[in-house]
Amino acid sequence: MENLSLPCPFLNNVHLSEKTYYQIGGKARLFALPESVRHIGDLLCWNRIHQFPLALMGMGSNTLFSSEPFEGIVISFENMNRMFWISEHELFCEAGVENGAISEELLNKERGGGEWLYRLPGQIGSTVRMNARCFGGEIADVTSGIMTASISGALRWHRPDEVFLGYKNTSIMDRSEIVVAVVLSFSAVKKHDEIQDLMESFEKERFDKHHFDYPSCGSTFKNNYEVGQSSGRIFEALGFKGVREGGAQVSPYHANFIYNTGGATSSDVLRLAAKMKTVAATAIPAKLDLEVQCIGLHPKILLEACGVPFVPDRVDDEMGWAGMFWLPHAEEAKSTLHDHHPELLLYGPLTNYSDESLSFPGGLFVSVEQLLSLDDAVCDPEQPFLRWSTIAVDASVFARLPGAAIGDNGFTDELWQYSVSELFLGHGEAEKEYVEFEMTPDGGWVALKFSHRRKRANGFEIPVQEPWERHTTRFHDPNRFGMTFSYSLLEPFIVDRTLAMQCAASIGESRYGLFPWWKSPIGTPDFHQPDRYYRVQLG
């Protein structure tokens, strides 16, 4: 078997039963452990060439991985766990932050509204993806923004109303998008003891209901509120408490939980769930949908019985693929990469450079759009190819403007002294060339080229506008400003249809912002770290 190396930390031949909360799952050929959003982009670019099936894993607390071997890549978020405050009440969390860690952070900050997350198994990315709820709390109620990555690596910010569709349902559950980060909002100030008492009461209720006696996925089925009673009550009335199928058993205490009492396989769980669903449909009748997410290769007869959508396997007619992030042969995945233009490659908020300060203001967004397909751009290389925009809800955050110091046609050397938005484009490697563009809301701009980190390229030691003028256009008003760039300008930096980019801002008074964010930036802010720039695929 070919030895492969992924562009992020990874393991070979991992037994998923040792990684999932349910302790069920076969052996995965490759187990990716990205530590940053940059790693996510690099992995998706790599897989565009190598074409492995992709599956996503949080803690596996609401997922049933197949017990069959998986000849693909499982992407785990356990090492994407950066959490930091971006304002007095907004908490930025990477996808791998555990729910319990969030509740404990809120306890330390004396912020109410997240007590119900305590001892809720899972990571925040999955919690948002399924719009989890319990004890009267729902993640939609405390979410102010969601960041996703598409199969092409495009990073996009979503408002809550674009994602949450109601009870345990979101718009991204059935799309090839990864939740990579979320912003949660907790405005209620609450006493430490009150928060702790509520957290402990929720924990006690979980223990009283025997949630932790054996591994499980929590509620196996969603509630159907048209029936007038919970799924657990329905299955209890139908006599399912304690019913077994192999190593899987319906909890004797909560009839909507299926335990792994030891050695249960994914098929054991699905056979038991199929019986429960079928009996409820005929005896009540009640249509109940699985809440647990099935992932991997399962018998089609069991997926059909449980109402789980799947893609037929190409080799074994009796098997089907469920819950995959991406399958090379799936009809749904056919050419999902940038099938129309303009295409949004990056869109999101600039956040604090580091965790050390809350000084960077909210309401500053940046975007990068691809205006033409690569094929069209090659045919007409002087047309605008990329458009970079900075959007300011409050334009006054750019307080230091060059004004009368703006040069001819706006080109202004030493623009770094003012409040500027910045864009870096390059190969994404420390010792290779890259370019930097800076711009102010009043139309000041400058362009710089570097042969490697902070080293001006030969012939570009002194900034002049002539090499850039015919390849760029500028636009500006008080709340939105930016530039476009031709393909011929960017072509030297495009490799294997990918381009590395980084948005940043320096607005004065030691306030620095980044998008995408970096893993644990420390020390004096320095945007000239091209090996951290985010690599995105171009279509």
Coordinates of C-alpha atoms in Angstrom, one line a residue:
M1 CA 0.0 0.0 0.0
E2 CA 1.3 3.4 -1.0
N3 CA 2.7 5.5 1.9
L4 CA 1.1 8.9 1.9
S5 CA 1.9 12.0 3.8
L6 CA -0.9 14.5 4.5
P7 CA -0.1 18.3 4.6
C8 CA -1.2 18.4 8.3
P9 CA -0.6 16.1 11.4
F10 CA -2.1 12.7 10.8
L11 CA -2.1 9.1 11.9
N12 CA -2.2 5.9 9.8
N13 CA -4.6 2.9 10.3
V14 CA -6.6 4.3 13.3
H15 CA -9.4 2.2 14.9
L16 CA -12.3 4.6 15.1
S17 CA -13.7 2.7 18.0
E18 CA -10.9 4.1 20.0
K19 CA -11.6 7.7 18.9
T20 CA -15.4 7.9 19.1
Y21 CA -17.5 8.6 22.2
Y22 CA -19.7 5.6 21.1
Q23 CA -16.7 3.3 20.9
I24 CA -17.9 2.0 17.5
G25 CA -16.1 2.2 14.2
G26 CA -13.8 0.4 11.9
K27 CA -10.2 1.1 10.9
A28 CA -9.5 4.3 9.0
R29 CA -6.6 4.4 6.6
L30 CA -5.8 8.1 7.3
F31 CA -6.8 10.1 10.4
A32 CA -6.1 13.8 9.9
L33 CA -5.5 16.1 12.9
P34 CA -5.5 19.6 11.6
E35 CA -4.4 22.2 14.1
S36 CA -5.4 25.3 12.2
V37 CA -7.8 26.6 9.5
R38 CA -4.6 26.8 7.3
H39 CA -4.3 23.0 7.7
I40 CA -7.9 22.5 6.6
G41 CA -7.3 24.5 3.4
D42 CA -4.1 22.6 2.7
L43 CA -5.7 19.2 3.2
L44 CA -8.6 20.0 0.9
C45 CA -6.2 21.2 -1.8
W46 CA -4.2 18.0 -1.4
N47 CA -7.2 15.9 -1.7
R48 CA -8.4 17.6 -4.8
I49 CA -5.4 15.8 -6.4
H50 CA -5.5 12.5 -4.5
Q51 CA -9.3 12.1 -4.4
F52 CA -9.8 10.2 -1.1
P53 CA -13.3 9.9 0.5
L54 CA -13.6 12.4 3.3
A55 CA -15.5 12.0 6.6
L56 CA -15.7 14.4 9.5
M57 CA -15.4 13.6 13.2
G58 CA -16.0 15.7 16.3
M59 CA -16.1 13.6 19.4
G60 CA -18.3 11.0 17.7
S61 CA -20.9 11.7 20.4
N62 CA -23.8 12.0 18.0
T63 CA -22.4 9.9 15.1
L64 CA -22.4 6.2 14.3
F65 CA -19.3 5.4 12.3
S66 CA -19.5 2.2 10.3
S67 CA -17.6 -0.8 11.7
E68 CA -16.4 -1.5 8.1
P69 CA -12.8 -0.5 7.2
F70 CA -12.6 3.0 5.7
E71 CA -10.1 3.5 2.9
G72 CA -10.3 7.3 3.1
I73 CA -9.5 10.2 5.4
V74 CA -11.3 11.0 8.6
I75 CA -10.8 14.7 9.6
S76 CA -10.8 15.1 13.3
F77 CA -11.1 18.5 15.0
E78 CA -9.7 17.6 18.4
N79 CA -6.7 19.8 17.9
M80 CA -8.6 22.8 16.5
N81 CA -9.5 24.0 20.0
R82 CA -8.6 27.7 20.1
M83 CA -11.1 29.8 22.1
F84 CA -10.8 33.5 22.8
W85 CA -13.1 36.5 23.5
I86 CA -13.5 39.0 20.7
S87 CA -15.6 41.4 22.7
E88 CA -17.0 41.6 26.3
H89 CA -19.8 39.2 25.4
E90 CA -18.7 37.3 22.2
L91 CA -16.6 34.2 22.4
F92 CA -14.8 32.9 19.3
C93 CA -14.5 29.1 19.3
E94 CA -12.8 26.8 16.8
A95 CA -14.8 23.7 15.8
G96 CA -13.0 21.4 18.2
V97 CA -13.6 23.2 21.4
E98 CA -15.6 20.9 23.7
N99 CA -19.0 22.0 24.9
G100 CA -18.0 21.5 28.5
A101 CA -15.0 23.8 28.1
I102 CA -17.3 26.6 26.9
S103 CA -19.5 26.3 29.9
E104 CA -16.5 26.3 32.2
E105 CA -15.1 29.5 30.5
L106 CA -18.5 31.2 31.0
L107 CA -18.4 30.2 34.6
N108 CA -15.0 31.8 35.0
K109 CA -16.3 35.0 33.2
E110 CA -19.6 35.0 35.2
R111 CA -21.7 34.9 32.0
G112 CA -25.0 33.1 31.9
G113 CA -26.8 31.3 29.1
G114 CA -24.4 28.4 28.5
E115 CA -24.9 26.3 31.6
W116 CA -26.8 23.6 29.6
L117 CA -23.6 22.9 27.7
Y118 CA -22.0 21.4 30.8
R119 CA -21.4 17.7 30.4
L120 CA -23.1 17.7 27.0
P121 CA -20.7 15.4 25.1
G122 CA -19.4 16.8 21.9
Q123 CA -17.5 19.7 20.2
I124 CA -19.0 23.0 19.3
G125 CA -18.7 22.5 15.5
S126 CA -20.9 19.5 15.6
T127 CA -23.2 21.1 18.2
V128 CA -23.8 24.0 15.8
R129 CA -24.1 21.7 12.7
M130 CA -27.1 19.9 14.2
N131 CA -28.5 22.8 16.2
A132 CA -28.2 20.8 19.4
R133 CA -30.5 21.5 22.4
C134 CA -31.2 20.2 25.9
F135 CA -32.5 21.5 29.2
G136 CA -34.3 24.3 27.4
G137 CA -31.2 25.6 25.8
E138 CA -30.6 25.6 22.0
I139 CA -27.3 26.5 20.4
A140 CA -29.1 28.7 17.8
D141 CA -30.1 31.1 20.6
V142 CA -26.5 31.9 21.6
T143 CA -24.8 31.9 18.1
S144 CA -24.0 35.1 16.4
G145 CA -22.0 33.8 13.5
I146 CA -20.8 30.5 11.8
M147 CA -17.6 30.1 9.7
T148 CA -17.6 27.2 7.2
A149 CA -15.2 25.8 4.7
S150 CA -16.5 24.3 1.5
I151 CA -15.0 21.3 -0.3
S152 CA -12.9 23.8 -2.4
G153 CA -11.6 25.4 0.8
A154 CA -13.7 28.6 0.4
L155 CA -14.1 30.2 3.9
R156 CA -17.4 31.9 4.4
W157 CA -19.1 33.6 7.3
H158 CA -22.9 32.9 7.8
R159 CA -25.5 34.7 9.9
P160 CA -27.5 32.5 12.2
D161 CA -30.7 33.0 10.2
E162 CA -28.9 31.6 7.2
V163 CA -28.0 28.4 9.0
F164 CA -30.5 27.5 11.7
L165 CA -33.8 26.0 10.3
G166 CA -35.6 25.0 13.6
Y167 CA -35.6 22.0 15.8
K168 CA -32.3 20.1 15.4
N169 CA -32.0 21.2 11.8
T170 CA -29.6 23.4 9.9
S171 CA -28.9 24.4 6.2
I172 CA -25.4 22.9 6.4
M173 CA -26.4 19.4 7.6
D174 CA -26.8 18.2 4.0
R175 CA -24.2 20.4 2.3
S176 CA -20.5 19.7 1.8
E177 CA -19.4 22.4 4.3
I178 CA -17.3 22.1 7.4
V179 CA -18.1 24.2 10.4
V180 CA -14.5 25.4 11.3
A181 CA -15.4 28.1 13.9
V182 CA -18.4 29.8 15.6
V183 CA -18.9 33.0 17.5
L184 CA -21.2 32.6 20.5
S185 CA -22.8 35.5 22.3
F186 CA -23.5 35.6 26.1
S187 CA -24.7 39.0 27.2
A188 CA -26.2 38.0 30.6
V189 CA -24.0 38.7 33.6
K190 CA -24.6 36.2 36.4
K191 CA -23.2 35.3 39.7
H192 CA -20.6 32.6 39.8
D193 CA -22.5 30.5 42.4
E194 CA -25.7 30.7 40.5
I195 CA -24.1 29.5 37.3
Q196 CA -22.3 26.7 39.1
D197 CA -25.4 25.5 40.9
L198 CA -27.3 25.3 37.6
M199 CA -24.4 23.4 35.9
E200 CA -24.3 20.9 38.7
S201 CA -28.1 20.4 38.6
F202 CA -27.8 19.5 34.9
E203 CA -25.0 17.2 35.6
K204 CA -27.0 15.5 38.4
E205 CA -29.9 15.0 36.1
R206 CA -27.7 13.3 33.5
F207 CA -26.4 10.9 36.1
D208 CA -29.8 10.3 37.6
K209 CA -31.0 9.3 34.1
H210 CA -27.9 7.0 33.7
H211 CA -26.6 8.9 30.6
F212 CA -23.1 7.8 31.3
D213 CA -23.6 4.1 32.3
Y214 CA -22.4 3.0 28.9
P215 CA -21.2 4.8 25.7
S216 CA -24.2 6.1 23.7
C217 CA -25.1 8.8 21.2
G218 CA -27.7 10.4 23.5
S219 CA -31.1 10.5 21.9
T220 CA -31.3 8.1 19.0
F221 CA -34.4 9.6 17.4
K222 CA -35.6 13.2 17.2
N223 CA -38.9 14.0 18.8
N224 CA -42.0 14.4 16.6
Y225 CA -44.0 17.1 18.3
E226 CA -47.1 16.3 16.2
V227 CA -47.4 13.0 18.1
G228 CA -47.7 14.8 21.5
Q229 CA -45.1 12.9 23.4
S230 CA -41.3 12.5 23.3
S231 CA -39.7 9.6 21.4
G232 CA -38.4 8.2 24.7
R233 CA -42.0 8.0 26.1
I234 CA -43.2 6.3 22.9
F235 CA -40.5 3.6 23.0
E236 CA -41.0 3.1 26.7
A237 CA -44.8 2.5 26.1
L238 CA -43.9 0.1 23.3
G239 CA -41.8 -1.9 25.7
F240 CA -38.3 -1.2 24.2
K241 CA -36.5 -0.6 27.5
G242 CA -33.7 -3.1 27.8
V243 CA -34.2 -4.7 24.3
R244 CA -30.9 -5.9 22.9
E245 CA -29.4 -6.5 19.5
G246 CA -25.9 -8.0 19.8
G247 CA -23.8 -5.5 21.9
A248 CA -26.4 -2.8 21.5
Q249 CA -29.1 -2.3 24.1
V250 CA -31.9 0.2 24.6
S251 CA -31.3 1.9 28.0
P252 CA -33.4 0.4 30.8
Y253 CA -33.7 4.0 32.1
H254 CA -34.3 6.1 29.0
A255 CA -35.9 4.3 26.0
N256 CA -34.5 6.7 23.4
F257 CA -30.9 5.9 24.3
I258 CA -29.1 2.9 22.7
Y259 CA -26.1 1.8 24.7
N260 CA -22.9 0.1 23.5
T261 CA -22.7 -2.4 26.3
G262 CA -19.5 -3.8 24.9
G263 CA -18.5 -4.9 21.4
A264 CA -21.5 -3.4 19.7
T265 CA -21.2 -2.9 15.9
S266 CA -22.7 -0.2 13.8
S267 CA -25.1 -2.9 12.3
D268 CA -26.2 -3.9 15.8
V269 CA -27.2 -0.3 16.5
L270 CA -28.9 0.1 13.1
R271 CA -30.9 -3.2 13.4
L272 CA -32.2 -2.1 16.8
A273 CA -33.0 1.4 15.6
A274 CA -34.8 0.0 12.6
K275 CA -37.0 -2.2 14.8
M276 CA -37.8 0.8 17.0
K277 CA -38.7 3.0 14.0
T278 CA -40.8 0.4 12.3
V279 CA -42.8 -0.5 15.4
A280 CA -43.4 3.2 16.2
A281 CA -44.6 3.8 12.7
T282 CA -47.2 0.9 12.8
A283 CA -48.3 0.9 16.4
I284 CA -48.7 4.6 17.2
P285 CA -48.4 5.5 14.3
A286 CA -45.5 7.9 14.6
K287 CA -42.9 8.9 12.0
L288 CA -39.7 9.3 13.9
D289 CA -36.4 10.4 12.3
L290 CA -32.9 9.3 13.4
E291 CA -31.1 12.0 15.3
V292 CA -27.8 10.1 15.3
Q293 CA -25.7 10.7 12.2
C294 CA -24.6 7.6 10.3
I295 CA -21.2 7.9 8.6
G296 CA -19.4 5.5 6.3
L297 CA -20.3 2.3 4.5
H298 CA -23.4 0.5 5.9
P299 CA -25.8 -2.2 4.6
K300 CA -28.4 -0.5 2.4
I301 CA -31.2 -2.5 3.9
L302 CA -30.5 -1.0 7.3
L303 CA -30.0 2.5 6.0
E304 CA -33.4 2.3 4.2
A305 CA -35.1 0.9 7.2
C306 CA -33.8 3.7 9.4
G307 CA -34.6 6.4 6.7
V308 CA -31.0 7.4 6.2
P309 CA -30.1 8.9 2.8
F310 CA -27.1 7.1 1.1
V311 CA -25.1 6.8 -2.1
P312 CA -24.8 3.2 -3.4
D313 CA -21.4 1.7 -3.2
R314 CA -19.7 1.1 -6.6
V315 CA -18.3 -2.3 -5.6
D316 CA -20.9 -4.0 -3.3
D317 CA -24.5 -3.6 -4.4
E318 CA -25.7 -4.3 -0.9
M319 CA -23.8 -1.4 0.7
G320 CA -24.3 2.3 0.8
W321 CA -22.3 5.4 1.8
A322 CA -24.0 7.7 4.4
G323 CA -23.0 11.0 6.0
M324 CA -19.9 11.6 3.9
F325 CA -18.4 15.0 3.6
W326 CA -17.1 14.1 0.1
L327 CA -17.1 11.0 -2.1
P328 CA -15.2 10.9 -5.4
H329 CA -17.9 9.0 -7.2
A330 CA -21.0 10.6 -5.6
E331 CA -23.3 12.3 -8.1
E332 CA -23.8 15.2 -5.6
A333 CA -20.0 15.8 -5.6
K334 CA -19.7 16.1 -9.3
S335 CA -17.8 19.3 -10.0
T336 CA -18.9 21.2 -6.9
L337 CA -15.7 23.3 -7.2
H338 CA -16.6 26.9 -8.3
D339 CA -19.2 26.0 -10.9
H340 CA -20.2 29.7 -11.3
H341 CA -18.5 33.1 -11.0
P342 CA -18.1 35.4 -9.3
E343 CA -17.2 33.0 -6.5
L344 CA -16.7 34.0 -2.9
L345 CA -13.3 32.5 -1.8
L346 CA -13.0 34.3 1.6
Y347 CA -15.6 36.2 3.6
G348 CA -15.5 36.9 7.3
P349 CA -14.7 39.2 10.2
L350 CA -11.3 40.5 11.1
T351 CA -10.6 39.4 14.7
N352 CA -7.9 40.2 17.2
Y353 CA -4.4 39.3 16.2
S354 CA -3.9 37.5 19.5
D355 CA -5.8 36.5 22.6
E356 CA -4.1 39.2 24.7
S357 CA -6.4 42.1 24.0
L358 CA -10.0 42.9 23.2
S359 CA -9.0 46.2 21.5
F360 CA -9.8 45.3 17.9
P361 CA -13.3 46.4 17.1
G362 CA -16.1 44.3 15.7
G363 CA -17.9 45.0 12.5
L364 CA -14.9 44.9 10.1
F365 CA -15.4 42.3 7.4
V366 CA -13.2 41.3 4.4
S367 CA -13.9 39.3 1.3
V368 CA -12.0 38.0 -1.7
E369 CA -14.0 37.0 -4.8
Q370 CA -12.9 35.1 -8.0
L371 CA -14.5 37.0 -10.9
L372 CA -13.6 34.7 -13.7
S373 CA -12.9 31.0 -14.1
L374 CA -9.3 30.1 -14.5
D375 CA -9.9 29.0 -18.1
D376 CA -11.5 32.3 -19.0
A377 CA -8.8 34.2 -17.2
V378 CA -6.1 32.5 -19.1
C379 CA -7.8 33.5 -22.3
D380 CA -8.2 37.1 -21.2
P381 CA -5.4 37.6 -18.6
E382 CA -5.8 41.4 -18.3
Q383 CA -9.4 41.3 -17.1
P384 CA -10.1 41.7 -13.4
F385 CA -9.7 38.2 -11.9
L386 CA -9.9 38.7 -8.1
R387 CA -11.7 41.4 -6.1
W388 CA -10.7 42.2 -2.6
S389 CA -13.1 44.2 -0.4
T390 CA -13.1 45.6 3.1
I391 CA -16.5 46.3 4.6
A392 CA -16.7 48.6 7.7
V393 CA -20.0 48.8 9.6
D394 CA -18.5 51.9 11.3
A395 CA -16.1 53.7 9.0
S396 CA -14.7 55.7 11.9
V397 CA -12.6 52.7 13.0
F398 CA -10.2 53.8 10.2
A399 CA -9.4 57.0 12.2
R400 CA -6.0 57.8 10.8
L401 CA -6.2 58.6 7.1
P402 CA -3.5 60.0 4.9
G403 CA -5.8 62.8 3.6
A404 CA -3.6 65.4 1.8
A405 CA -0.6 63.0 2.0
I406 CA -2.2 60.8 -0.7
G407 CA 0.0 60.6 -3.7
D408 CA -0.7 60.6 -7.4
N409 CA -3.6 58.4 -8.4
G410 CA -3.8 57.4 -4.7
F411 CA -0.5 55.6 -4.6
T412 CA 1.1 56.5 -1.3
D413 CA 4.4 55.2 0.2
E414 CA 4.6 54.6 3.9
L415 CA 0.9 53.9 4.1
W416 CA 1.5 51.6 7.0
Q417 CA 1.6 54.8 9.2
Y418 CA -2.2 55.1 8.8
S419 CA -5.3 53.0 9.4
V420 CA -5.1 50.4 6.6
S421 CA -6.6 47.2 5.4
E422 CA -4.1 44.7 3.9
L423 CA -4.1 41.8 1.6
F424 CA -1.2 39.4 1.1
L425 CA -1.0 37.0 -1.9
G426 CA 1.6 34.3 -2.6
H427 CA 2.6 30.7 -2.6
G428 CA 2.1 30.1 1.1
E429 CA 5.7 29.2 1.8
A430 CA 8.2 31.1 4.0
E431 CA 11.0 31.4 1.5
K432 CA 9.0 32.1 -1.7
E433 CA 7.8 35.4 -3.1
Y434 CA 4.6 37.2 -2.2
V435 CA 2.9 40.6 -2.7
E436 CA 1.3 42.9 -0.2
F437 CA -1.5 45.5 -1.0
E438 CA -2.5 48.2 1.5
M439 CA -5.5 50.5 1.2
T440 CA -7.4 53.2 3.2
P441 CA -11.1 54.1 2.9
D442 CA -10.2 57.4 1.2
G443 CA -8.5 55.7 -1.7
G444 CA -4.8 55.6 -0.6
W445 CA -3.1 52.5 -1.7
V446 CA 0.4 50.9 -2.1
A447 CA 1.7 47.6 -3.5
L448 CA 4.9 45.9 -2.4
K449 CA 6.7 42.7 -3.6
F450 CA 8.9 40.5 -1.5
S451 CA 11.3 37.8 -2.6
H452 CA 10.9 36.1 0.7
R453 CA 9.8 37.0 4.3
R454 CA 10.2 40.8 4.6
K455 CA 12.9 41.0 1.9
R456 CA 11.9 43.4 -0.9
A457 CA 12.2 41.8 -4.3
N458 CA 14.9 43.1 -6.7
G459 CA 13.6 46.1 -8.6
F460 CA 10.9 46.7 -6.0
E461 CA 13.0 48.2 -3.2
I462 CA 11.2 51.5 -3.6
P463 CA 7.5 51.4 -4.1
V464 CA 6.3 52.9 -7.4
Q465 CA 2.9 52.5 -9.0
E466 CA 3.9 51.8 -12.6
P467 CA 4.3 48.0 -12.3
W468 CA 0.9 47.7 -10.7
E469 CA -1.3 50.3 -12.3
R470 CA -2.5 48.5 -15.4
H471 CA -3.1 45.3 -13.4
T472 CA -5.3 46.8 -10.7
T473 CA -8.4 49.0 -10.2
R474 CA -9.5 50.6 -7.0
F475 CA -12.9 51.5 -5.5
H476 CA -13.8 53.2 -2.3
D477 CA -16.6 54.8 -0.3
P478 CA -16.8 55.3 3.4
N479 CA -18.1 51.8 4.2
R480 CA -16.6 49.6 1.4
F481 CA -13.3 49.9 -0.4
G482 CA -10.9 47.6 -2.2
M483 CA -9.1 46.6 -5.3
T484 CA -9.3 44.2 -8.3
F485 CA -6.3 42.3 -9.7
S486 CA -5.7 40.8 -13.1
Y487 CA -4.8 37.2 -13.7
S488 CA -1.5 38.2 -15.4
L489 CA -0.5 39.9 -12.1
L490 CA -1.3 36.8 -10.0
E491 CA -0.4 34.0 -12.3
P492 CA 3.2 33.7 -10.9
F493 CA 1.7 32.8 -7.5
I494 CA -0.9 30.3 -8.7
V495 CA 0.4 26.7 -8.4
D496 CA -1.8 23.6 -9.1
R497 CA -4.8 25.9 -9.3
T498 CA -4.3 27.2 -5.7
L499 CA -3.4 30.6 -4.3
A500 CA -2.4 31.5 -0.7
M501 CA -4.0 34.7 0.8
Q502 CA -4.2 36.6 4.0
C503 CA -6.3 39.5 5.0
A504 CA -5.2 41.8 7.8
A505 CA -5.7 45.3 9.2
S506 CA -3.7 47.8 11.3
I507 CA -6.0 50.6 12.5
G508 CA -3.8 52.4 15.0
E509 CA -3.3 52.3 18.8
S510 CA -1.8 48.9 18.6
R511 CA -4.9 47.3 17.2
Y512 CA -4.3 44.6 14.6
G513 CA -6.8 42.1 13.0
L514 CA -6.6 39.0 10.9
F515 CA -8.7 36.9 8.7
P516 CA -8.4 34.0 8.5
W517 CA -7.2 33.8 12.1
W518 CA -4.0 32.0 13.0
K519 CA -3.1 29.3 15.5
S520 CA -1.8 30.9 18.7
P521 CA -0.1 34.0 17.3
I522 CA 2.2 35.5 20.0
G523 CA 4.6 38.3 20.4
T524 CA 4.7 41.5 18.4
P525 CA 2.1 41.4 15.6
D526 CA 3.7 40.5 12.3
F527 CA 1.6 39.8 9.2
H528 CA 4.7 38.8 7.2
Q529 CA 4.4 35.1 7.9
P530 CA 3.6 33.6 4.4
D531 CA 3.7 30.0 5.7
R532 CA 0.5 30.8 7.7
Y533 CA -1.4 32.3 4.7
Y534 CA -4.6 30.4 3.8
R535 CA -4.4 28.3 0.6
V536 CA -7.6 28.2 -1.4
Q537 CA -8.6 26.4 -4.6
L538 CA -9.4 28.3 -7.8
G539 CA -11.9 27.0 -10.3

